[in-house]
Coordinates of C-alpha atoms in Angstrom, one line a residue:
X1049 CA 0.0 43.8 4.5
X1050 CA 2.6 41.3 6.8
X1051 CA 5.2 43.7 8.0
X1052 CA 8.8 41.3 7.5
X1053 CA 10.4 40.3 10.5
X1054 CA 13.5 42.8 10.9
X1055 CA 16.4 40.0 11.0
X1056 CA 15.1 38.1 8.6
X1057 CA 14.1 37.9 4.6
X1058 CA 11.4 36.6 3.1
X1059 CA 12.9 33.5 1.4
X1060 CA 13.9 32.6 5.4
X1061 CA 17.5 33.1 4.7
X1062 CA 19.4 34.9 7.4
X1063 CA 19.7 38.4 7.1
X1064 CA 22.2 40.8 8.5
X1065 CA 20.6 41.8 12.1
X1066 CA 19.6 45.3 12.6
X1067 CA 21.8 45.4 15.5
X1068 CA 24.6 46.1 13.0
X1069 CA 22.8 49.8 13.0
X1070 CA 21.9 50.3 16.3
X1071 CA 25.8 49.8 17.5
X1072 CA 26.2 52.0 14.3
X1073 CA 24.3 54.7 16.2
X1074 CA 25.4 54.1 19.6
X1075 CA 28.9 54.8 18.7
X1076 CA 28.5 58.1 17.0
X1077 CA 27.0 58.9 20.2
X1078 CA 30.1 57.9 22.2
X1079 CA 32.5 59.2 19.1
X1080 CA 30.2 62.6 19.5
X1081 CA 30.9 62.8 23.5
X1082 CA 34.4 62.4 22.4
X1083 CA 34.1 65.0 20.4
X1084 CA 32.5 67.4 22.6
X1085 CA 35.5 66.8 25.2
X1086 CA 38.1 67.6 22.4
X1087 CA 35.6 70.7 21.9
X1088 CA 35.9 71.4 25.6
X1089 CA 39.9 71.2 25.4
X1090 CA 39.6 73.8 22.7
X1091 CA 40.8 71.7 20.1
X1092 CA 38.0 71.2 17.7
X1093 CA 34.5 73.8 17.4
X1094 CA 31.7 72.8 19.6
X1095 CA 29.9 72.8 16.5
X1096 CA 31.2 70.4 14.6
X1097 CA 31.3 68.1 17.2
X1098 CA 27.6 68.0 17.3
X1099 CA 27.3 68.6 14.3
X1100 CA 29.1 65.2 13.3
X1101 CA 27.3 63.1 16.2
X1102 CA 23.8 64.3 14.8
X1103 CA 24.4 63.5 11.2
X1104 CA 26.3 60.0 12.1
X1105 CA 22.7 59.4 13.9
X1106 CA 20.3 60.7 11.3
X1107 CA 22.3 58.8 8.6
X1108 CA 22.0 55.3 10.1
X1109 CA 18.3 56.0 11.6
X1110 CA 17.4 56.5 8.0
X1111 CA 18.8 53.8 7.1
X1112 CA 17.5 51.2 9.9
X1113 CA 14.1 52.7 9.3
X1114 CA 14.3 51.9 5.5
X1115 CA 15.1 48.6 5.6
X1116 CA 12.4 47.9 8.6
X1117 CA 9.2 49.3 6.6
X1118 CA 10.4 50.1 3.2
X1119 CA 8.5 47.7 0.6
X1120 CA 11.6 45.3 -0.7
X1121 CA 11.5 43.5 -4.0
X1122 CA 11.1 39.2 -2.5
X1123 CA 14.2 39.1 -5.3
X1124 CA 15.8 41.4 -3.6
X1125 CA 19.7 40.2 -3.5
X1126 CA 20.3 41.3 -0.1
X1127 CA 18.2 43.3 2.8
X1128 CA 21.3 45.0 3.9
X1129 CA 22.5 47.9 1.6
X1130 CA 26.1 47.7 2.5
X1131 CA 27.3 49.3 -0.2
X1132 CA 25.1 52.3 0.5
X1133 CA 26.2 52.0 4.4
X1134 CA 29.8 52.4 3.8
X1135 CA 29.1 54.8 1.4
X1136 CA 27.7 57.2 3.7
X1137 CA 29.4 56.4 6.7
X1138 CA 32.9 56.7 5.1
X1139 CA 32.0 59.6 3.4
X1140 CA 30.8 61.4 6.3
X1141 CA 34.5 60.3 8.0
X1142 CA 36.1 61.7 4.8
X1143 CA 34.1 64.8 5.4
X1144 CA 34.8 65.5 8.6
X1145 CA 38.8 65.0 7.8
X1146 CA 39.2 67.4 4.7
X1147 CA 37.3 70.4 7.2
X1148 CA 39.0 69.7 10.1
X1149 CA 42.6 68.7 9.3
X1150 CA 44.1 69.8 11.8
X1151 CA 42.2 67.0 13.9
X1152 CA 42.0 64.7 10.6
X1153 CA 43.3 61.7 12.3
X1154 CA 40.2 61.3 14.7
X1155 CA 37.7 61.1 11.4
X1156 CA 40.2 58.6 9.8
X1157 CA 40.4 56.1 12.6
X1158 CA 36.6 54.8 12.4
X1159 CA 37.6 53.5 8.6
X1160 CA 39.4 50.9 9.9
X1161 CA 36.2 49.7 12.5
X1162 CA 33.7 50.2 8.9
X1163 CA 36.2 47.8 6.8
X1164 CA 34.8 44.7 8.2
X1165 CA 31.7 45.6 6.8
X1166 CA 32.6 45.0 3.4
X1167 CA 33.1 41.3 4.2
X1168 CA 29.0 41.1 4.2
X1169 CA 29.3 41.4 0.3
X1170 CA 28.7 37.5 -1.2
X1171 CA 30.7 38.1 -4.1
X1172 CA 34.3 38.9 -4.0
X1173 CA 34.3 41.6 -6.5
X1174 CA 31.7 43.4 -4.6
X1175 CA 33.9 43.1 -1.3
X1176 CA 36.6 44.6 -3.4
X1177 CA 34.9 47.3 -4.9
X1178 CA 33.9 48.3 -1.4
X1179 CA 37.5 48.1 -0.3
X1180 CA 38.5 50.0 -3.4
X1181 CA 35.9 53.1 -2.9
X1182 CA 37.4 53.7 0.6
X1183 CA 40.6 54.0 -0.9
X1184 CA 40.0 56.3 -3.3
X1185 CA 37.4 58.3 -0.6
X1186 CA 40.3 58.6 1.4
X1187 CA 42.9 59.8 -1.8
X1188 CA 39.9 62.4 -2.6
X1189 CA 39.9 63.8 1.3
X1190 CA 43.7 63.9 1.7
X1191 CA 44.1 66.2 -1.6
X1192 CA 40.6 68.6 -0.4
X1193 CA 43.2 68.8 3.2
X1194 CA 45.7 71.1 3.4
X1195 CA 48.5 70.3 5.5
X1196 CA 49.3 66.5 6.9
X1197 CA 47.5 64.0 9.2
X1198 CA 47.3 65.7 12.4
X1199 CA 46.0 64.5 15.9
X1200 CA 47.1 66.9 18.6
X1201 CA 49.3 64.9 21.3
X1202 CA 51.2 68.2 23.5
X1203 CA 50.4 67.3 26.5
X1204 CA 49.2 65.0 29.0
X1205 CA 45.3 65.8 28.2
X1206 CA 45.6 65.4 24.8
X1207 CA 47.7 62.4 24.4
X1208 CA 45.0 60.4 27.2
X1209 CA 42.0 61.9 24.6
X1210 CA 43.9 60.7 21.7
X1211 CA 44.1 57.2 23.3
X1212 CA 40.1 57.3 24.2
X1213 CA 39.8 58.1 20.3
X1214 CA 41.8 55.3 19.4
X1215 CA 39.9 52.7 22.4
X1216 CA 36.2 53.7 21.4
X1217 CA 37.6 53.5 18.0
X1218 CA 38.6 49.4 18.3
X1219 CA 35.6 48.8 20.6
X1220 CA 33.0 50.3 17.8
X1221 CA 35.2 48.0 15.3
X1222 CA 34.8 44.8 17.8
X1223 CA 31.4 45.0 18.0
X1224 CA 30.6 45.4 14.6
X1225 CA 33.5 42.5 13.6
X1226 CA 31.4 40.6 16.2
X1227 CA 28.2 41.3 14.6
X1228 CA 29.3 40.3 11.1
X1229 CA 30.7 37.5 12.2
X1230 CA 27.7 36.4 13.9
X1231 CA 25.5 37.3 10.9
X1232 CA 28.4 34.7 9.0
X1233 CA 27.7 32.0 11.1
X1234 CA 24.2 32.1 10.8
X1235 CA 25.0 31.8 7.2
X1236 CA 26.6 29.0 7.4
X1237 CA 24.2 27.0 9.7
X1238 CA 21.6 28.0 7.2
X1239 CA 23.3 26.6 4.3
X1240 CA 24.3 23.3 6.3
X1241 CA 20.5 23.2 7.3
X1242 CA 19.4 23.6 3.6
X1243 CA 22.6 21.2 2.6
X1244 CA 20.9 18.7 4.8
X1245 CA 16.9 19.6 3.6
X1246 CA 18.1 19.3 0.1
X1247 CA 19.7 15.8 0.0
X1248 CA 16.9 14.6 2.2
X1249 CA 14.5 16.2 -0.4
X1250 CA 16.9 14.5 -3.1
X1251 CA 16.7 11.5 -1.3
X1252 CA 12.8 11.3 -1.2
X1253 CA 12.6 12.1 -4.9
X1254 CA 14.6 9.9 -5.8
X1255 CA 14.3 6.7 -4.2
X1256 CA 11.5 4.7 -2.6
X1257 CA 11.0 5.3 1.2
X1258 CA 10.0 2.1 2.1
X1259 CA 12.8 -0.2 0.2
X1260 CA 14.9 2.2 -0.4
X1261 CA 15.7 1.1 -3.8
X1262 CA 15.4 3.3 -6.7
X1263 CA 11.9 4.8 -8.0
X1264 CA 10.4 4.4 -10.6
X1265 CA 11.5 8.1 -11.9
X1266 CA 14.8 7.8 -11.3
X1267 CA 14.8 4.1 -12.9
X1268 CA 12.9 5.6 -15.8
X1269 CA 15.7 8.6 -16.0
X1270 CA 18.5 6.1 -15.8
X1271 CA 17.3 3.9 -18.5
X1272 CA 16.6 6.9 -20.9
X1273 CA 19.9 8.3 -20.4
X1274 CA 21.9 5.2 -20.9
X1275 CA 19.8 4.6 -24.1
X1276 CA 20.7 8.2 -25.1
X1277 CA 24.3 8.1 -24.1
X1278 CA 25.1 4.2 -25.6
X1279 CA 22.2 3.6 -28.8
X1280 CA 24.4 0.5 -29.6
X1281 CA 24.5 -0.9 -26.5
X1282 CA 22.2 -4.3 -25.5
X1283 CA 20.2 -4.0 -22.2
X1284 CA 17.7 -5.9 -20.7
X1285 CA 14.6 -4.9 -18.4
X1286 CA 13.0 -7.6 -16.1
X1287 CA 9.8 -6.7 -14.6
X1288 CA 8.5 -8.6 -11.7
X1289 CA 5.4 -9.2 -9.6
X1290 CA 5.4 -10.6 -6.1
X1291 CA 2.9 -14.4 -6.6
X1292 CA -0.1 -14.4 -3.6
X1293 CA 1.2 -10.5 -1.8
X1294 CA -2.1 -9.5 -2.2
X1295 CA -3.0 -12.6 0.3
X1296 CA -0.6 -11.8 2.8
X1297 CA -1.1 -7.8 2.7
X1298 CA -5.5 -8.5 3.5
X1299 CA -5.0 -11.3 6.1
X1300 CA -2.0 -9.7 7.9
X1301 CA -1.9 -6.1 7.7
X1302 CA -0.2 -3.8 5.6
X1303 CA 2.8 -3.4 8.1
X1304 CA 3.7 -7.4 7.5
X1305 CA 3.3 -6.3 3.7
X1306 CA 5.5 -3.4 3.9
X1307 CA 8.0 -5.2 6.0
X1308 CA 7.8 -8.3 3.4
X1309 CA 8.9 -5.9 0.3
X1310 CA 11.6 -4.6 2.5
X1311 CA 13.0 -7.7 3.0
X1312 CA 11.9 -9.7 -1.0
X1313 CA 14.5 -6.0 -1.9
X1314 CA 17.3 -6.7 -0.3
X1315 CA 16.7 -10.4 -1.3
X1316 CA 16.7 -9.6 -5.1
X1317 CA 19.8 -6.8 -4.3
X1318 CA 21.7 -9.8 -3.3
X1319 CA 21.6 -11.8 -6.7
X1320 CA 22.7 -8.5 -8.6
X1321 CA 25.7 -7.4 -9.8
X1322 CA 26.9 -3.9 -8.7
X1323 CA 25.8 -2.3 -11.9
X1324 CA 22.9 -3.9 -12.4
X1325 CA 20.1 -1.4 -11.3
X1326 CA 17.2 -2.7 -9.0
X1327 CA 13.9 0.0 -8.6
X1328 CA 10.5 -0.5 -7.0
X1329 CA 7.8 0.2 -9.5
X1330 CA 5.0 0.1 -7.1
X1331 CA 2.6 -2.0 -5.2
X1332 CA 4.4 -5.1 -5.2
X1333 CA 6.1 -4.2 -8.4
X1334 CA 10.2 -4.6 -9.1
X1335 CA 12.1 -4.1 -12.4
X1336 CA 15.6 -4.3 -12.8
X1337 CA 18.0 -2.8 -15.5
X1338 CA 20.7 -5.5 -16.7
X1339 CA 23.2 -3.9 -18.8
X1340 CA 25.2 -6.4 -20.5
X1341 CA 23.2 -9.5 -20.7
X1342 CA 23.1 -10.4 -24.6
X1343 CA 22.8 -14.0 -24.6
X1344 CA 19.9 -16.1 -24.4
X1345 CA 21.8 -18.3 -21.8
X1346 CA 23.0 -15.3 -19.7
X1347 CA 19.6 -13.9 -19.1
X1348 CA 18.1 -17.5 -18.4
X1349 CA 21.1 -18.1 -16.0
X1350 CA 19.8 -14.0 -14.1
X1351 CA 16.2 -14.8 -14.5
X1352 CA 16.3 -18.0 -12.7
X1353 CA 18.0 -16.6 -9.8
X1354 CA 15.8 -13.9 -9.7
X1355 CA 12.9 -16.1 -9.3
X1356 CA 14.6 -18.8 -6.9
X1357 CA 16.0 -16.4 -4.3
X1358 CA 12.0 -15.4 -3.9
X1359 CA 10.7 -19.2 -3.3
X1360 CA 12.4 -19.6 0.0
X1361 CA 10.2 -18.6 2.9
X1362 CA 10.1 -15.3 4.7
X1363 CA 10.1 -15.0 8.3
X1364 CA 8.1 -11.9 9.2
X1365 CA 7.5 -11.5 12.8
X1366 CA 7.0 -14.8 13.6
X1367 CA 5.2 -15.6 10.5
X1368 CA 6.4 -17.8 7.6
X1369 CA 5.4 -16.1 4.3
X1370 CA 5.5 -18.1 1.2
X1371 CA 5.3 -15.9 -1.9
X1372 CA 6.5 -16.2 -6.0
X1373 CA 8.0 -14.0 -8.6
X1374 CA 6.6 -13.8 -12.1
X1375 CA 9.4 -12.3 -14.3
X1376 CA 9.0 -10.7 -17.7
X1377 CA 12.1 -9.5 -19.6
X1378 CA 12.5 -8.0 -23.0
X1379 CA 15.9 -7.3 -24.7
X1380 CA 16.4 -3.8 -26.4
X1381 CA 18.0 -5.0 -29.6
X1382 CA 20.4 -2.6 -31.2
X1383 CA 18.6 -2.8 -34.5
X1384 CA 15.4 -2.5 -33.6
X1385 CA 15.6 0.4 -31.0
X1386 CA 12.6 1.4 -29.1
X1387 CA 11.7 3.8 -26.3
X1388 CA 12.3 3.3 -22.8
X1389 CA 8.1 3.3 -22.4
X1390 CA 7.6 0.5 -25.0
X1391 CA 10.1 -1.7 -23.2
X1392 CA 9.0 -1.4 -20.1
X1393 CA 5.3 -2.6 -21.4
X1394 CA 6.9 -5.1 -23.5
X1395 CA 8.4 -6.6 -20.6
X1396 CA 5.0 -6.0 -18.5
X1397 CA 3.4 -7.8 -20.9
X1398 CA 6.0 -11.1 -20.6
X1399 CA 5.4 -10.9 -17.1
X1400 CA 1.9 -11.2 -17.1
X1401 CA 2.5 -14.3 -19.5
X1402 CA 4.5 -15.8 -17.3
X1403 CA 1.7 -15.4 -14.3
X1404 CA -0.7 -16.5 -17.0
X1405 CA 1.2 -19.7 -17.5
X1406 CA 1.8 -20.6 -13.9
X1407 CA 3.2 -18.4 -12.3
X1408 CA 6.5 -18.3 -10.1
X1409 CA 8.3 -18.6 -13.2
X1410 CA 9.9 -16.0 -16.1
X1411 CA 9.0 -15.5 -19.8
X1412 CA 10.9 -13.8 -22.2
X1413 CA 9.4 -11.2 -24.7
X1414 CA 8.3 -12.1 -28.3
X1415 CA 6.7 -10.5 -31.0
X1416 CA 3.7 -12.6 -30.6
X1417 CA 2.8 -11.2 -27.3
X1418 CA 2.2 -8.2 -28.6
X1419 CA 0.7 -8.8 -31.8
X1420 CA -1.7 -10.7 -29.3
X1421 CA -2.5 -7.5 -27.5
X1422 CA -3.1 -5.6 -30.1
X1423 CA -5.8 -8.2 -31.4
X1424 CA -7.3 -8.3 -27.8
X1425 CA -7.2 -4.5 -28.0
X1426 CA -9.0 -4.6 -31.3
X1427 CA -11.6 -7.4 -30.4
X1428 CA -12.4 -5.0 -26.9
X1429 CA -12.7 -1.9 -28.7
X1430 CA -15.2 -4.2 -31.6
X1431 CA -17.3 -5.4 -28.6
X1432 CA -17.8 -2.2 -26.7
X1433 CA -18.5 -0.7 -30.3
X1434 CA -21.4 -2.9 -31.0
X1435 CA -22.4 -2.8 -27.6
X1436 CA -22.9 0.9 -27.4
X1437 CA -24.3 0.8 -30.7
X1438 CA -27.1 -1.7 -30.1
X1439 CA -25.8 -4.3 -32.7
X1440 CA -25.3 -7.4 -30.3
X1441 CA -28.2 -9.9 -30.5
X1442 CA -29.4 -13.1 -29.5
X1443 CA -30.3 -16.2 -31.3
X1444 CA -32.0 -19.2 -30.0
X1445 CA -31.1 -22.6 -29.9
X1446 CA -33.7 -25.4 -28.8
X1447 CA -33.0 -27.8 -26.0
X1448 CA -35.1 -31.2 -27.4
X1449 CA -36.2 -34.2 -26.0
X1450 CA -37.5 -37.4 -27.2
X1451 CA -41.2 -39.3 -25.6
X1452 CA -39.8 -42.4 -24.2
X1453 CA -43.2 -44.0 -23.8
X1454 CA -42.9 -43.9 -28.0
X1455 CA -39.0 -44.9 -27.6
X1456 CA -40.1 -48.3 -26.0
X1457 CA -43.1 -48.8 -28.3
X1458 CA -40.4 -48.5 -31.3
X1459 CA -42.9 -46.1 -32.5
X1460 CA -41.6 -42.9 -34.1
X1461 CA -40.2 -40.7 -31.7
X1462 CA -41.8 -37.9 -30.4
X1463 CA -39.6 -34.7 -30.1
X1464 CA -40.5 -31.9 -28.4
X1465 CA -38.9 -28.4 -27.6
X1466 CA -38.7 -28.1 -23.7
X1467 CA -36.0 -25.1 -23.6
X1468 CA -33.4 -22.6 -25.6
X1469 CA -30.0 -21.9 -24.9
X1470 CA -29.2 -18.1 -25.5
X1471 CA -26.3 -17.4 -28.0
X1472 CA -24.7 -14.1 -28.6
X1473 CA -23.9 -12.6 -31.9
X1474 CA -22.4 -9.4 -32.9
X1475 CA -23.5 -7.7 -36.7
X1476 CA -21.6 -5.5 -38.4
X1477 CA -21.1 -4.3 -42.2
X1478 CA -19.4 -7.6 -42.8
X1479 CA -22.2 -9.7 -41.6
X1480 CA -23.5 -12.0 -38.2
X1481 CA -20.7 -12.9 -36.3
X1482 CA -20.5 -16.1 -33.9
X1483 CA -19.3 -15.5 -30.0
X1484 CA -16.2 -17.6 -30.6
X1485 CA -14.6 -14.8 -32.3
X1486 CA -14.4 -12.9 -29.8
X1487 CA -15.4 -15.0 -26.5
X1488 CA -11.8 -13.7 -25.5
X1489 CA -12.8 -10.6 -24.2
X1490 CA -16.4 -11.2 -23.5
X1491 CA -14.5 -11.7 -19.5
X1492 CA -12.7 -8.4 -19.2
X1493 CA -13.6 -5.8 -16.5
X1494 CA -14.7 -3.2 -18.8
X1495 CA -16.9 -5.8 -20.7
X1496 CA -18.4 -9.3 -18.2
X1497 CA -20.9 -7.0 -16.3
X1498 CA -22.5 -4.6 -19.7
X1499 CA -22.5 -7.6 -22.0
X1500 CA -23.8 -10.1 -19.1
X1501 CA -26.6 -7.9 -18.1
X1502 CA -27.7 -7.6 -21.8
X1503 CA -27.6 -11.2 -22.0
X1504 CA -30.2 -11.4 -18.7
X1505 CA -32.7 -8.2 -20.2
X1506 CA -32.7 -9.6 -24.0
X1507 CA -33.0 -13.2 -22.7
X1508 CA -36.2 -12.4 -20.4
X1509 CA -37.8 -10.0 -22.9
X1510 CA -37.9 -12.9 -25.7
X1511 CA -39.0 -15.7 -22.7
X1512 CA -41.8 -13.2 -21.9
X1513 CA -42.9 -13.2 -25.6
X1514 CA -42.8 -16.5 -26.1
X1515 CA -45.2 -17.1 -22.9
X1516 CA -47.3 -14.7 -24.7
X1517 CA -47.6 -16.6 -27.7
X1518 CA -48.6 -19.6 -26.0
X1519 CA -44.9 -21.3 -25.0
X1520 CA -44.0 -21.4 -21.6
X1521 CA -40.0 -22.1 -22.9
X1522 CA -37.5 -22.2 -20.5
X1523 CA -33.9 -20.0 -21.3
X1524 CA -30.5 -21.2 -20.8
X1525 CA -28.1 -18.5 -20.6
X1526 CA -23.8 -17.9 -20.7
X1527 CA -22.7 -16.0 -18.2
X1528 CA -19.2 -14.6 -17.5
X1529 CA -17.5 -15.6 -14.2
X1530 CA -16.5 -12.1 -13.8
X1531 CA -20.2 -11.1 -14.0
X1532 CA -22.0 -14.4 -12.1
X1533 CA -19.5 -13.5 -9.3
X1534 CA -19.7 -10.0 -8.8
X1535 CA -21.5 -8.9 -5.8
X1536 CA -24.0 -7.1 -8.2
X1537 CA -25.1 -10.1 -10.2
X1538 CA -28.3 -11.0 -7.8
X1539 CA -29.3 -7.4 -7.9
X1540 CA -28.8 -6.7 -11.8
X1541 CA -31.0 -10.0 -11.8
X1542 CA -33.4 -8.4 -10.2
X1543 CA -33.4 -5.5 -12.5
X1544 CA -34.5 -7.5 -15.6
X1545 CA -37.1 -9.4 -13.5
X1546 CA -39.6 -7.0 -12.6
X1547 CA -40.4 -5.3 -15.8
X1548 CA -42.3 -8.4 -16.9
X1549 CA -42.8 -10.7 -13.6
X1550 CA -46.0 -8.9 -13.0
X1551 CA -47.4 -9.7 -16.3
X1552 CA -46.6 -13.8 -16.6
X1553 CA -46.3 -14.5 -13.0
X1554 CA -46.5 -18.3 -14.0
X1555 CA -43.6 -18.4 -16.7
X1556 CA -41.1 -17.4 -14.0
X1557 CA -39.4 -20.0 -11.4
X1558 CA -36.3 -19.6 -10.3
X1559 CA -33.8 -22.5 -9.3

């Protein structure tokens, strides 16, 4: 087990320093010599003069020792158990005075140097209730005393002793007033140190630290909350995407990049209103929260600016960048509310129309884009379906050729079959379905490669049987540009070919 680092807890927060005890101690020792001079002067019993230094000693020695190796809750609300130190301290005081009136006013002058010690309670009602038991330790000593507060001041002797009591007296309360006011202002740099952590913590969660713009947590929060707070209100989203980034980022660095989103920020800061609320999504990602834009020429009037301020060039270190913006924006429309989530895709989705026709330009959301998504969705989900359940197929359509020896004879042509073209068909419960129906999605990532190299294996298989029969037939085939330019296409070529190349090496020829 980690023993805890005496002056300090184990959330790091500044504890009070042990040192507060060890003065404790070493002025009971001098308050004990004191003592034992008074004892000498035969005005107090040599007894209780030791007696008194050895339990002021014990007290505190138990008490250092607790809060160096005693287990401590990590909850704990403080190390220091001040309470329970001016509780036995002032006691003992109190003590000392109701036995020994006629010397009570030596036992009653340390209470003023253990006051300051209630200042190390956080809460004011805590300092006061320390305050208060000293008050009423002191009524409960004065009525166990017979007599009044006496300190013996005769002669010469005594009065010098009585003003040693009273010196060692204000230097024990110095040094503890220093030490609690050291402990207090290594509160305070701790809390300024955590002040600062904090908002730099705040400061990273909540904004990007590249731009500097919002995130896209905070954007997110912001736009829920106004929804929440105004349901009525119009507001508009615009998401954009920087046009040929990706260019500059692989052919000069990331650190151009990154300074080239700094700079395409502050350029789209500049055509905002102060309200208007400008995040970085991501990547090369913006989106922008326009509160207030209802009208079909007000958001045209925005939108343009939005993408103009991007088209003039961008001097990077010497290097002209020319980029785009492609800006989608959607309207939340007070009677047909949706979440923050769905217009945030809704206006994804117009941006990626707007790249789709063009680029560098803006489109606004409809209906139809959507509806157009979810049928793309559907026709994916149909293909991958049929393709993991073995129900695409191919059909064969002949490639023909006329004799042109009978062509100029005006004799009857002569055709002949000197190829196929492979066509893909999907069959379901409704029936054979032709590739135009869903030739959409027969180019997406998660479909060109699977489809293409079914296309290639079903393709060879059937050449391979037809060279069997007797007909060497060559095989035109359709495949997607995703999949004839992926780095893989030569090699998933290759895949299909040797299964039957050893069997008909004369049916096969590339070119």
């Amino acid at each position: 087990m980690t023993q805890r680092a005496p002056n300090q807890n184990q959330d790091n927060r500044p504890a009070p320093p042990t040192s507060l005890l060890n003065r404790t101690i070493a002025g009971y020792v001098l308050y004990a010599v004191l003592l034992l001079v008074y004892a000498a002067a035969g005005l107090l019993p040599w007894l209780a003069a030791a007696i008194y230094g050895l339990l002021g000693v014990t007290v505190n020695l138990l008490l250092l020792n607790w809060m160096l190796y005693a287990p401590r809750a990590q909850n704990s609300a403080a190390d220091f158990p001040a309470t329970l130190f001016l509780l036995l301290n002032a006691g003992l005081q109190f003590l000392f005075f109701a036995l020994l009136p006629s010397v009570g006013a030596l036992f009653v002058l340390p209470l003023f140097a253990l006051i300051p010690i209630a200042a190390l309670h956080v809460r004011r009602l805590q300092m006061a209730a320390s305050l208060l038991l000293l008050l009423m330790l002191s009524g409960v000593a004065m009525g166990l005393s017979p007599g009044r507060l006496q300190l013996p001041m005769e002669s010469e002797p005594q009065r010098i002793l009585a003003w040693a009591a009273v010196l060692t007296v204000l230097a024990f309360g110095a040094a503890l007033m220093m030490t609690v006011e050291g402990f207090s202002r290594a509160l305070i740099k701790d809390n300024l140190r955590l002040t600062k952590a904090f908002k730099a913590l705040r400061r990273f969660a909540l904004r990007d630290d590249l731009t500097g713009l919002a995130n896209r947590r905070i954007f997110l929060d912001h736009l829920n909350d106004l929804m929440r707070r105004h349901p009525g209100q119009t507001l508009t989203i615009g998401l954009m995407d920087l046009d040929r980034f990706k260019s500059v980022n692989d052919r000069l660095g990331h650190i151009i990049g990154d300074q080239l989103l700094i700079a395409v920020g502050q350029r789209l800061r500049g055509v905002l209103r102060e309200g208007d609320l400008l995040a970085r999504f991501g990547g090369d990602e913006f989106v922008v929260l326009l509160p207030g834009y209802s009208t079909e020429q007000q958001l045209s009037y925005i939108a343009k600016r939005l993408v103009d301020c991007i088209e003039a060039p961008f001097i990077i270190q010497g290097n002209s960048l020319q980029i785009g913006l492609s800006l989608g924006l959607v309207v939340q429309q007070p009677d047909a509310p949706v979440d923050a989530q769905t217009l945030v895709r809704r206006a994804d989705m117009a941006m990626y129309a707007a790249k789709k026709n063009g680029r560098q330009q803006y489109r606004l959301f409809d209906q139809q884009m959507e509806d157009a998504m979810q049928e793309r969705h559907r026709k994916l989900q149909w293909v991958l379906s049929a393709l993991r359940d073995n129900r695409l197929e191919l059909q064969y359509q002949p490639i023909l050729s006329l004799d042109s020896a009978s062509v100029a004879k005006a004799a009857e042509p002569q055709v002949q079959i000197d190829g196929a073209e492979a066509l893909l068909r999907l069959r379901d419960a409704a029936g054979l379905h032709r590739a135009a129906t869903f030739e959409a999605v027969l180019d997406d990532d998660t479909l060109a490669v699977a489809v293409g190299r079914f296309v290639l294996a079903a393709a060879m298989r059937q050449a391979d049987a037809w060279f069997g029969a007797g007909r060497a037939l060559q095989i035109s085939v359709n495949i997607s540009p995703r999949h004839f330019l992926d780095p893989q296409f030569l090699s998933d070529c290759a895949a299909c070919w040797p299964s039957i190349r050893n069997a008909r090496p004369a049916c096969w020829r590339w070119s």
